[in-house]
Amino acid sequence: SQLAEENPWALSVHEGESVTVNCSYKTSITALQWYRQKSGEGPAQLILIRSNEREKRNGRLRATLDTSSQSSSLSITATRCEDTAVYFCATGWGANTGKLTFGHGTILRVHP
Amino acid sequence: GPKVLQIPSHQIIDMGQMVTLNCDPVSNHLYFYWYKQILGQQMEFLVNFYNGKVMEKSKLFKDQFSVERPDGSYFTLKIQPTALEDSAVYFCASSFSGGSTEVFFGKGTRLTVV
């Protein structure tokens, strides 16, 4: 079974709309990270939210974390075509959270 | 922003041959990683490396795999001999510290074993 899983599998919106990707995880964590991966590129970190934080913002992005339900969400407001990518949540544990466990990702397509 | 460079971007190799994937991590980073992503599947951790030593490796890091970073040059992943199931995209990553920190990824090397 997956240690981190995003849902839904895919989303399709028009520019300007808001969208939310959810993540559930199965292990204790020290931090959860949201990454975006565009076609032909490696993952790029969007937000890192630590286990003692409930919300973190980065521009149009907002991440929440609920350690009691082991879930997180990433919301993007005022989406743009360039937000089209696969979005991953990745969990880490302990002193070496460079070791990340990724889910399958949510494919987001933003149409003009 | 900081970049991790991977060379080459694509590699095709005959089964049984040796291959070396090269990674130029962010210059002041101290922790280095390799991840493997088979087409259509999630990215999976292979190994991390710090202070000249492997710190942790997953069960995907077979005996045929090895990593090194001689004298601060490229961080390399060597597979010898290669097998068909080694076909995947291999991502190198680096970070300044091993704690809750941003991990920077390269664009990956697509390895095809034929």
PDB file of C-alpha atoms in Angstrom:
ATOM      1  CA  SER A   1       0.000   0.000   0.000  1.00  0.00           C
ATOM      2  CA  GLN A   2       1.121   3.549  -0.660  1.00  0.00           C
ATOM      3  CA  LEU A   3       2.629   5.536   2.179  1.00  0.00           C
ATOM      4  CA  ALA A   4       1.506   8.797   0.606  1.00  0.00           C
ATOM      5  CA  GLU A   5      -1.357   9.168  -1.811  1.00  0.00           C
ATOM      6  CA  GLU A   6      -2.832  12.146  -3.635  1.00  0.00           C
ATOM      7  CA  ASN A   7      -6.360  12.503  -4.835  1.00  0.00           C
ATOM      8  CA  PRO A   8      -7.950  12.940  -7.207  1.00  0.00           C
ATOM      9  CA  TRP A   9      -5.831  11.314  -9.902  1.00  0.00           C
ATOM     10  CA  ALA A  10      -6.511  14.179 -12.276  1.00  0.00           C
ATOM     11  CA  LEU A  11      -8.080  17.610 -12.339  1.00  0.00           C
ATOM     12  CA  SER A  12      -9.014  19.886 -15.186  1.00  0.00           C
ATOM     13  CA  VAL A  13      -9.851  23.566 -14.653  1.00  0.00           C
ATOM     14  CA  HIS A  14      -9.933  26.823 -16.561  1.00  0.00           C
ATOM     15  CA  GLU A  15      -7.555  29.644 -15.908  1.00  0.00           C
ATOM     16  CA  GLY A  16      -8.599  31.757 -12.966  1.00  0.00           C
ATOM     17  CA  GLU A  17     -10.359  28.965 -11.132  1.00  0.00           C
ATOM     18  CA  SER A  18      -9.177  27.585  -7.814  1.00  0.00           C
ATOM     19  CA  VAL A  19      -8.250  23.981  -7.254  1.00  0.00           C
ATOM     20  CA  THR A  20      -7.397  21.728  -4.323  1.00  0.00           C
ATOM     21  CA  VAL A  21      -5.323  18.562  -4.256  1.00  0.00           C
ATOM     22  CA  ASN A  22      -5.530  16.280  -1.254  1.00  0.00           C
ATOM     23  CA  CYS A  23      -2.967  13.976   0.251  1.00  0.00           C
ATOM     24  CA  SER A  24      -3.263  11.182   2.770  1.00  0.00           C
ATOM     25  CA  TYR A  25      -0.295   9.506   4.378  1.00  0.00           C
ATOM     26  CA  LYS A  26       0.211   6.510   6.595  1.00  0.00           C
ATOM     27  CA  THR A  27       3.288   7.120   8.722  1.00  0.00           C
ATOM     28  CA  SER A  28       4.411   9.560  11.377  1.00  0.00           C
ATOM     29  CA  ILE A  29       6.135  12.517   9.812  1.00  0.00           C
ATOM     30  CA  THR A  30       8.338  15.423  10.749  1.00  0.00           C
ATOM     31  CA  ALA A  31       7.395  17.312   7.623  1.00  0.00           C
ATOM     32  CA  LEU A  32       5.304  17.060   4.497  1.00  0.00           C
ATOM     33  CA  GLN A  33       6.340  18.634   1.249  1.00  0.00           C
ATOM     34  CA  TRP A  34       4.372  19.500  -1.850  1.00  0.00           C
ATOM     35  CA  TYR A  35       6.193  19.231  -5.155  1.00  0.00           C
ATOM     36  CA  ARG A  36       5.263  20.102  -8.703  1.00  0.00           C
ATOM     37  CA  GLN A  37       6.708  18.306 -11.690  1.00  0.00           C
ATOM     38  CA  LYS A  38       6.292  19.727 -15.157  1.00  0.00           C
ATOM     39  CA  SER A  39       6.785  17.610 -18.226  1.00  0.00           C
ATOM     40  CA  GLY A  40      10.481  16.882 -18.830  1.00  0.00           C
ATOM     41  CA  GLU A  41      11.592  18.351 -15.540  1.00  0.00           C
ATOM     42  CA  GLY A  42      12.421  17.128 -12.068  1.00  0.00           C
ATOM     43  CA  PRO A  43      10.172  17.843  -9.101  1.00  0.00           C
ATOM     44  CA  ALA A  44      10.314  21.363  -7.681  1.00  0.00           C
ATOM     45  CA  GLN A  45       9.360  21.996  -4.087  1.00  0.00           C
ATOM     46  CA  LEU A  46       6.381  24.271  -3.558  1.00  0.00           C
ATOM     47  CA  ILE A  47       5.773  24.194   0.167  1.00  0.00           C
ATOM     48  CA  LEU A  48       7.301  22.420   3.156  1.00  0.00           C
ATOM     49  CA  ILE A  49       4.983  22.187   6.142  1.00  0.00           C
ATOM     50  CA  ARG A  50       6.279  20.818   9.421  1.00  0.00           C
ATOM     51  CA  SER A  51       4.314  18.533  11.693  1.00  0.00           C
ATOM     52  CA  ASN A  52       3.743  21.323  14.232  1.00  0.00           C
ATOM     53  CA  GLU A  53       2.291  23.641  11.579  1.00  0.00           C
ATOM     54  CA  ARG A  54      -1.313  23.644  10.417  1.00  0.00           C
ATOM     55  CA  GLU A  55      -1.108  25.974   7.423  1.00  0.00           C
ATOM     56  CA  LYS A  56       1.561  27.433   5.161  1.00  0.00           C
ATOM     57  CA  ARG A  57       1.269  29.853   2.279  1.00  0.00           C
ATOM     58  CA  ASN A  58       3.443  30.615  -0.699  1.00  0.00           C
ATOM     59  CA  GLY A  59       1.934  33.196  -3.034  1.00  0.00           C
ATOM     60  CA  ARG A  60      -1.143  31.629  -4.662  1.00  0.00           C
ATOM     61  CA  LEU A  61      -0.488  28.334  -2.896  1.00  0.00           C
ATOM     62  CA  ARG A  62      -1.811  27.295   0.487  1.00  0.00           C
ATOM     63  CA  ALA A  63      -1.036  24.017   2.202  1.00  0.00           C
ATOM     64  CA  THR A  64      -2.762  22.608   5.246  1.00  0.00           C
ATOM     65  CA  LEU A  65      -1.746  19.750   7.470  1.00  0.00           C
ATOM     66  CA  ASP A  66      -3.868  17.685   9.840  1.00  0.00           C
ATOM     67  CA  THR A  67      -1.676  15.206  11.664  1.00  0.00           C
ATOM     68  CA  SER A  68      -4.626  13.659  13.511  1.00  0.00           C
ATOM     69  CA  SER A  69      -6.230  12.529  10.259  1.00  0.00           C
ATOM     70  CA  GLN A  70      -2.854  12.204   8.496  1.00  0.00           C
ATOM     71  CA  SER A  71      -3.927  14.390   5.651  1.00  0.00           C
ATOM     72  CA  SER A  72      -2.823  17.491   3.835  1.00  0.00           C
ATOM     73  CA  SER A  73      -4.209  19.703   1.102  1.00  0.00           C
ATOM     74  CA  LEU A  74      -2.688  22.034  -1.436  1.00  0.00           C
ATOM     75  CA  SER A  75      -4.888  24.795  -2.819  1.00  0.00           C
ATOM     76  CA  ILE A  76      -4.016  26.950  -5.799  1.00  0.00           C
ATOM     77  CA  THR A  77      -5.992  30.116  -6.385  1.00  0.00           C
ATOM     78  CA  ALA A  78      -6.270  32.027  -9.649  1.00  0.00           C
ATOM     79  CA  THR A  79      -4.767  29.149 -11.616  1.00  0.00           C
ATOM     80  CA  ARG A  80      -2.693  29.809 -14.736  1.00  0.00           C
ATOM     81  CA  CYS A  81      -1.870  27.622 -17.710  1.00  0.00           C
ATOM     82  CA  GLU A  82       1.680  27.306 -16.411  1.00  0.00           C
ATOM     83  CA  ASP A  83       0.335  25.564 -13.286  1.00  0.00           C
ATOM     84  CA  THR A  84      -0.294  22.535 -15.513  1.00  0.00           C
ATOM     85  CA  ALA A  85       1.845  19.796 -13.959  1.00  0.00           C
ATOM     86  CA  VAL A  86       1.777  16.741 -11.739  1.00  0.00           C
ATOM     87  CA  TYR A  87       1.501  17.599  -8.058  1.00  0.00           C
ATOM     88  CA  PHE A  88       2.999  15.316  -5.441  1.00  0.00           C
ATOM     89  CA  CYS A  89       2.948  15.205  -1.708  1.00  0.00           C
ATOM     90  CA  ALA A  90       6.045  13.721  -0.142  1.00  0.00           C
ATOM     91  CA  THR A  91       6.570  12.782   3.453  1.00  0.00           C
ATOM     92  CA  GLY A  92       9.720  12.581   5.470  1.00  0.00           C
ATOM     93  CA  TRP A  93      10.608  11.347   8.895  1.00  0.00           C
ATOM     94  CA  GLY A  94      13.398  12.014  11.295  1.00  0.00           C
ATOM     95  CA  ALA A  95      16.650  13.875  11.000  1.00  0.00           C
ATOM     96  CA  ASN A  96      17.132  12.885   7.413  1.00  0.00           C
ATOM     97  CA  THR A  97      13.939  13.928   5.706  1.00  0.00           C
ATOM     98  CA  GLY A  98      15.827  14.198   2.468  1.00  0.00           C
ATOM     99  CA  LYS A  99      14.577  10.654   2.122  1.00  0.00           C
ATOM    100  CA  LEU A 100      11.135  11.338   0.750  1.00  0.00           C
ATOM    101  CA  THR A 101       8.194   9.047   0.099  1.00  0.00           C
ATOM    102  CA  PHE A 102       6.168  10.224  -2.891  1.00  0.00           C
ATOM    103  CA  GLY A 103       2.637   9.434  -3.980  1.00  0.00           C
ATOM    104  CA  HIS A 104       1.576   8.838  -7.599  1.00  0.00           C
ATOM    105  CA  GLY A 105       0.663  12.454  -8.012  1.00  0.00           C
ATOM    106  CA  THR A 106      -2.338  14.415  -9.225  1.00  0.00           C
ATOM    107  CA  ILE A 107      -2.304  15.542 -12.845  1.00  0.00           C
ATOM    108  CA  LEU A 108      -3.568  19.098 -13.071  1.00  0.00           C
ATOM    109  CA  ARG A 109      -4.445  20.638 -16.415  1.00  0.00           C
ATOM    110  CA  VAL A 110      -5.287  24.301 -16.570  1.00  0.00           C
ATOM    111  CA  HIS A 111      -7.008  25.345 -19.788  1.00  0.00           C
ATOM    112  CA  PRO A 112      -7.047  28.867 -21.202  1.00  0.00           C
TER     113      PRO A 112
ATOM    114  CA  GLY B   1      17.436  29.293  -8.301  1.00  0.00           C
ATOM    115  CA  PRO B   2      19.851  26.536  -7.377  1.00  0.00           C
ATOM    116  CA  LYS B   3      20.105  23.810  -9.973  1.00  0.00           C
ATOM    117  CA  VAL B   4      21.055  20.178  -9.974  1.00  0.00           C
ATOM    118  CA  LEU B   5      22.447  19.141 -13.335  1.00  0.00           C
ATOM    119  CA  GLN B   6      22.263  15.602 -14.641  1.00  0.00           C
ATOM    120  CA  ILE B   7      24.310  14.225 -17.489  1.00  0.00           C
ATOM    121  CA  PRO B   8      23.288  12.697 -19.837  1.00  0.00           C
ATOM    122  CA  SER B   9      19.570  13.356 -20.189  1.00  0.00           C
ATOM    123  CA  HIS B  10      19.065  10.093 -22.046  1.00  0.00           C
ATOM    124  CA  GLN B  11      21.095   6.912 -22.188  1.00  0.00           C
ATOM    125  CA  ILE B  12      20.460   3.705 -24.078  1.00  0.00           C
ATOM    126  CA  ILE B  13      22.535   0.737 -23.075  1.00  0.00           C
ATOM    127  CA  ASP B  14      22.715  -2.960 -23.800  1.00  0.00           C
ATOM    128  CA  MET B  15      21.672  -5.288 -21.014  1.00  0.00           C
ATOM    129  CA  GLY B  16      24.700  -6.464 -19.056  1.00  0.00           C
ATOM    130  CA  GLN B  17      26.774  -3.404 -19.777  1.00  0.00           C
ATOM    131  CA  MET B  18      27.850  -0.865 -17.181  1.00  0.00           C
ATOM    132  CA  VAL B  19      26.364   2.612 -17.025  1.00  0.00           C
ATOM    133  CA  THR B  20      27.312   5.658 -14.982  1.00  0.00           C
ATOM    134  CA  LEU B  21      24.837   8.447 -14.391  1.00  0.00           C
ATOM    135  CA  ASN B  22      26.363  11.770 -13.462  1.00  0.00           C
ATOM    136  CA  CYS B  23      24.991  14.467 -11.224  1.00  0.00           C
ATOM    137  CA  ASP B  24      26.336  17.917 -10.463  1.00  0.00           C
ATOM    138  CA  PRO B  25      24.581  18.894  -7.228  1.00  0.00           C
ATOM    139  CA  VAL B  26      24.002  22.396  -5.900  1.00  0.00           C
ATOM    140  CA  SER B  27      27.426  23.738  -4.978  1.00  0.00           C
ATOM    141  CA  ASN B  28      27.149  24.143  -1.209  1.00  0.00           C
ATOM    142  CA  HIS B  29      24.940  21.133  -0.604  1.00  0.00           C
ATOM    143  CA  LEU B  30      26.119  18.312   1.601  1.00  0.00           C
ATOM    144  CA  TYR B  31      23.467  15.601   1.173  1.00  0.00           C
ATOM    145  CA  PHE B  32      22.908  13.792  -2.088  1.00  0.00           C
ATOM    146  CA  TYR B  33      20.220  11.400  -3.246  1.00  0.00           C
ATOM    147  CA  TRP B  34      19.152   9.199  -6.115  1.00  0.00           C
ATOM    148  CA  TYR B  35      15.515   8.419  -6.872  1.00  0.00           C
ATOM    149  CA  LYS B  36      14.083   6.070  -9.502  1.00  0.00           C
ATOM    150  CA  GLN B  37      10.847   6.570 -11.408  1.00  0.00           C
ATOM    151  CA  ILE B  38       9.508   3.876 -13.693  1.00  0.00           C
ATOM    152  CA  LEU B  39       7.066   5.188 -16.300  1.00  0.00           C
ATOM    153  CA  GLY B  40       3.619   5.560 -14.795  1.00  0.00           C
ATOM    154  CA  GLN B  41       4.759   4.853 -11.265  1.00  0.00           C
ATOM    155  CA  GLN B  42       5.701   7.039  -8.348  1.00  0.00           C
ATOM    156  CA  MET B  43       9.202   8.223  -7.673  1.00  0.00           C
ATOM    157  CA  GLU B  44      11.038   5.965  -5.234  1.00  0.00           C
ATOM    158  CA  PHE B  45      14.023   6.605  -3.025  1.00  0.00           C
ATOM    159  CA  LEU B  46      17.155   4.662  -3.847  1.00  0.00           C
ATOM    160  CA  VAL B  47      19.960   5.999  -1.701  1.00  0.00           C
ATOM    161  CA  ASN B  48      21.299   8.976   0.189  1.00  0.00           C
ATOM    162  CA  PHE B  49      24.924   9.970   0.632  1.00  0.00           C
ATOM    163  CA  TYR B  50      26.680  12.259   3.062  1.00  0.00           C
ATOM    164  CA  ASN B  51      30.274  12.889   3.994  1.00  0.00           C
ATOM    165  CA  GLY B  52      31.527  10.334   1.525  1.00  0.00           C
ATOM    166  CA  LYS B  53      29.305   7.526   2.750  1.00  0.00           C
ATOM    167  CA  VAL B  54      25.981   5.911   1.972  1.00  0.00           C
ATOM    168  CA  MET B  55      23.656   6.739   4.847  1.00  0.00           C
ATOM    169  CA  GLU B  56      20.631   4.733   3.863  1.00  0.00           C
ATOM    170  CA  LYS B  57      19.524   2.681   0.893  1.00  0.00           C
ATOM    171  CA  SER B  58      16.234   1.134  -0.105  1.00  0.00           C
ATOM    172  CA  LYS B  59      15.570  -2.400  -1.276  1.00  0.00           C
ATOM    173  CA  LEU B  60      15.607  -1.029  -4.838  1.00  0.00           C
ATOM    174  CA  PHE B  61      19.302  -0.267  -4.424  1.00  0.00           C
ATOM    175  CA  LYS B  62      20.540  -3.619  -5.642  1.00  0.00           C
ATOM    176  CA  ASP B  63      24.049  -4.982  -5.230  1.00  0.00           C
ATOM    177  CA  GLN B  64      24.723  -3.956  -8.822  1.00  0.00           C
ATOM    178  CA  PHE B  65      24.296  -0.301  -7.850  1.00  0.00           C
ATOM    179  CA  SER B  66      26.989   1.901  -6.367  1.00  0.00           C
ATOM    180  CA  VAL B  67      27.371   5.598  -5.675  1.00  0.00           C
ATOM    181  CA  GLU B  68      30.329   7.841  -5.096  1.00  0.00           C
ATOM    182  CA  ARG B  69      31.425  11.443  -5.205  1.00  0.00           C
ATOM    183  CA  PRO B  70      35.183  11.427  -5.585  1.00  0.00           C
ATOM    184  CA  ASP B  71      36.863  14.673  -4.439  1.00  0.00           C
ATOM    185  CA  GLY B  72      33.741  16.788  -4.649  1.00  0.00           C
ATOM    186  CA  SER B  73      33.225  16.144  -8.327  1.00  0.00           C
ATOM    187  CA  TYR B  74      30.136  14.562  -9.837  1.00  0.00           C
ATOM    188  CA  PHE B  75      27.903  12.450  -7.632  1.00  0.00           C
ATOM    189  CA  THR B  76      27.541   9.275  -9.654  1.00  0.00           C
ATOM    190  CA  LEU B  77      25.263   6.274  -9.778  1.00  0.00           C
ATOM    191  CA  LYS B  78      26.849   3.255 -11.390  1.00  0.00           C
ATOM    192  CA  ILE B  79      24.930   0.169 -12.406  1.00  0.00           C
ATOM    193  CA  GLN B  80      27.002  -2.871 -13.274  1.00  0.00           C
ATOM    194  CA  PRO B  81      25.710  -4.997 -14.865  1.00  0.00           C
ATOM    195  CA  THR B  82      22.476  -3.432 -16.067  1.00  0.00           C
ATOM    196  CA  ALA B  83      19.222  -5.369 -16.336  1.00  0.00           C
ATOM    197  CA  LEU B  84      16.054  -4.684 -18.313  1.00  0.00           C
ATOM    198  CA  GLU B  85      14.194  -3.700 -15.148  1.00  0.00           C
ATOM    199  CA  ASP B  86      16.681  -0.903 -14.559  1.00  0.00           C
ATOM    200  CA  SER B  87      14.991   1.065 -17.348  1.00  0.00           C
ATOM    201  CA  ALA B  88      13.590   4.164 -15.670  1.00  0.00           C
ATOM    202  CA  VAL B  89      14.192   7.842 -15.112  1.00  0.00           C
ATOM    203  CA  TYR B  90      16.789   8.401 -12.420  1.00  0.00           C
ATOM    204  CA  PHE B  91      16.602  11.658 -10.520  1.00  0.00           C
ATOM    205  CA  CYS B  92      19.501  13.074  -8.577  1.00  0.00           C
ATOM    206  CA  ALA B  93      18.771  15.436  -5.715  1.00  0.00           C
ATOM    207  CA  SER B  94      20.693  17.407  -3.138  1.00  0.00           C
ATOM    208  CA  SER B  95      20.042  19.367   0.018  1.00  0.00           C
ATOM    209  CA  PHE B  96      22.076  21.507   2.374  1.00  0.00           C
ATOM    210  CA  SER B  97      21.044  19.644   5.470  1.00  0.00           C
ATOM    211  CA  GLY B  98      19.470  16.321   6.266  1.00  0.00           C
ATOM    212  CA  GLY B  99      16.630  17.737   8.309  1.00  0.00           C
ATOM    213  CA  SER B 100      13.307  19.208   7.197  1.00  0.00           C
ATOM    214  CA  THR B 101      14.683  21.168   4.308  1.00  0.00           C
ATOM    215  CA  GLU B 102      14.191  21.824   0.644  1.00  0.00           C
ATOM    216  CA  VAL B 103      15.484  19.067  -1.589  1.00  0.00           C
ATOM    217  CA  PHE B 104      16.466  20.172  -5.086  1.00  0.00           C
ATOM    218  CA  PHE B 105      15.999  17.732  -7.934  1.00  0.00           C
ATOM    219  CA  GLY B 106      17.637  17.486 -11.328  1.00  0.00           C
ATOM    220  CA  LYS B 107      15.702  16.923 -14.551  1.00  0.00           C
ATOM    221  CA  GLY B 108      16.515  13.245 -14.533  1.00  0.00           C
ATOM    222  CA  THR B 109      18.357  10.821 -16.781  1.00  0.00           C
ATOM    223  CA  ARG B 110      16.150   8.500 -18.803  1.00  0.00           C
ATOM    224  CA  LEU B 111      17.897   5.142 -18.896  1.00  0.00           C
ATOM    225  CA  THR B 112      16.758   2.551 -21.401  1.00  0.00           C
ATOM    226  CA  VAL B 113      18.258  -0.916 -21.143  1.00  0.00           C
ATOM    227  CA  VAL B 114      17.741  -2.983 -24.278  1.00  0.00           C
TER     228      VAL B 114
END
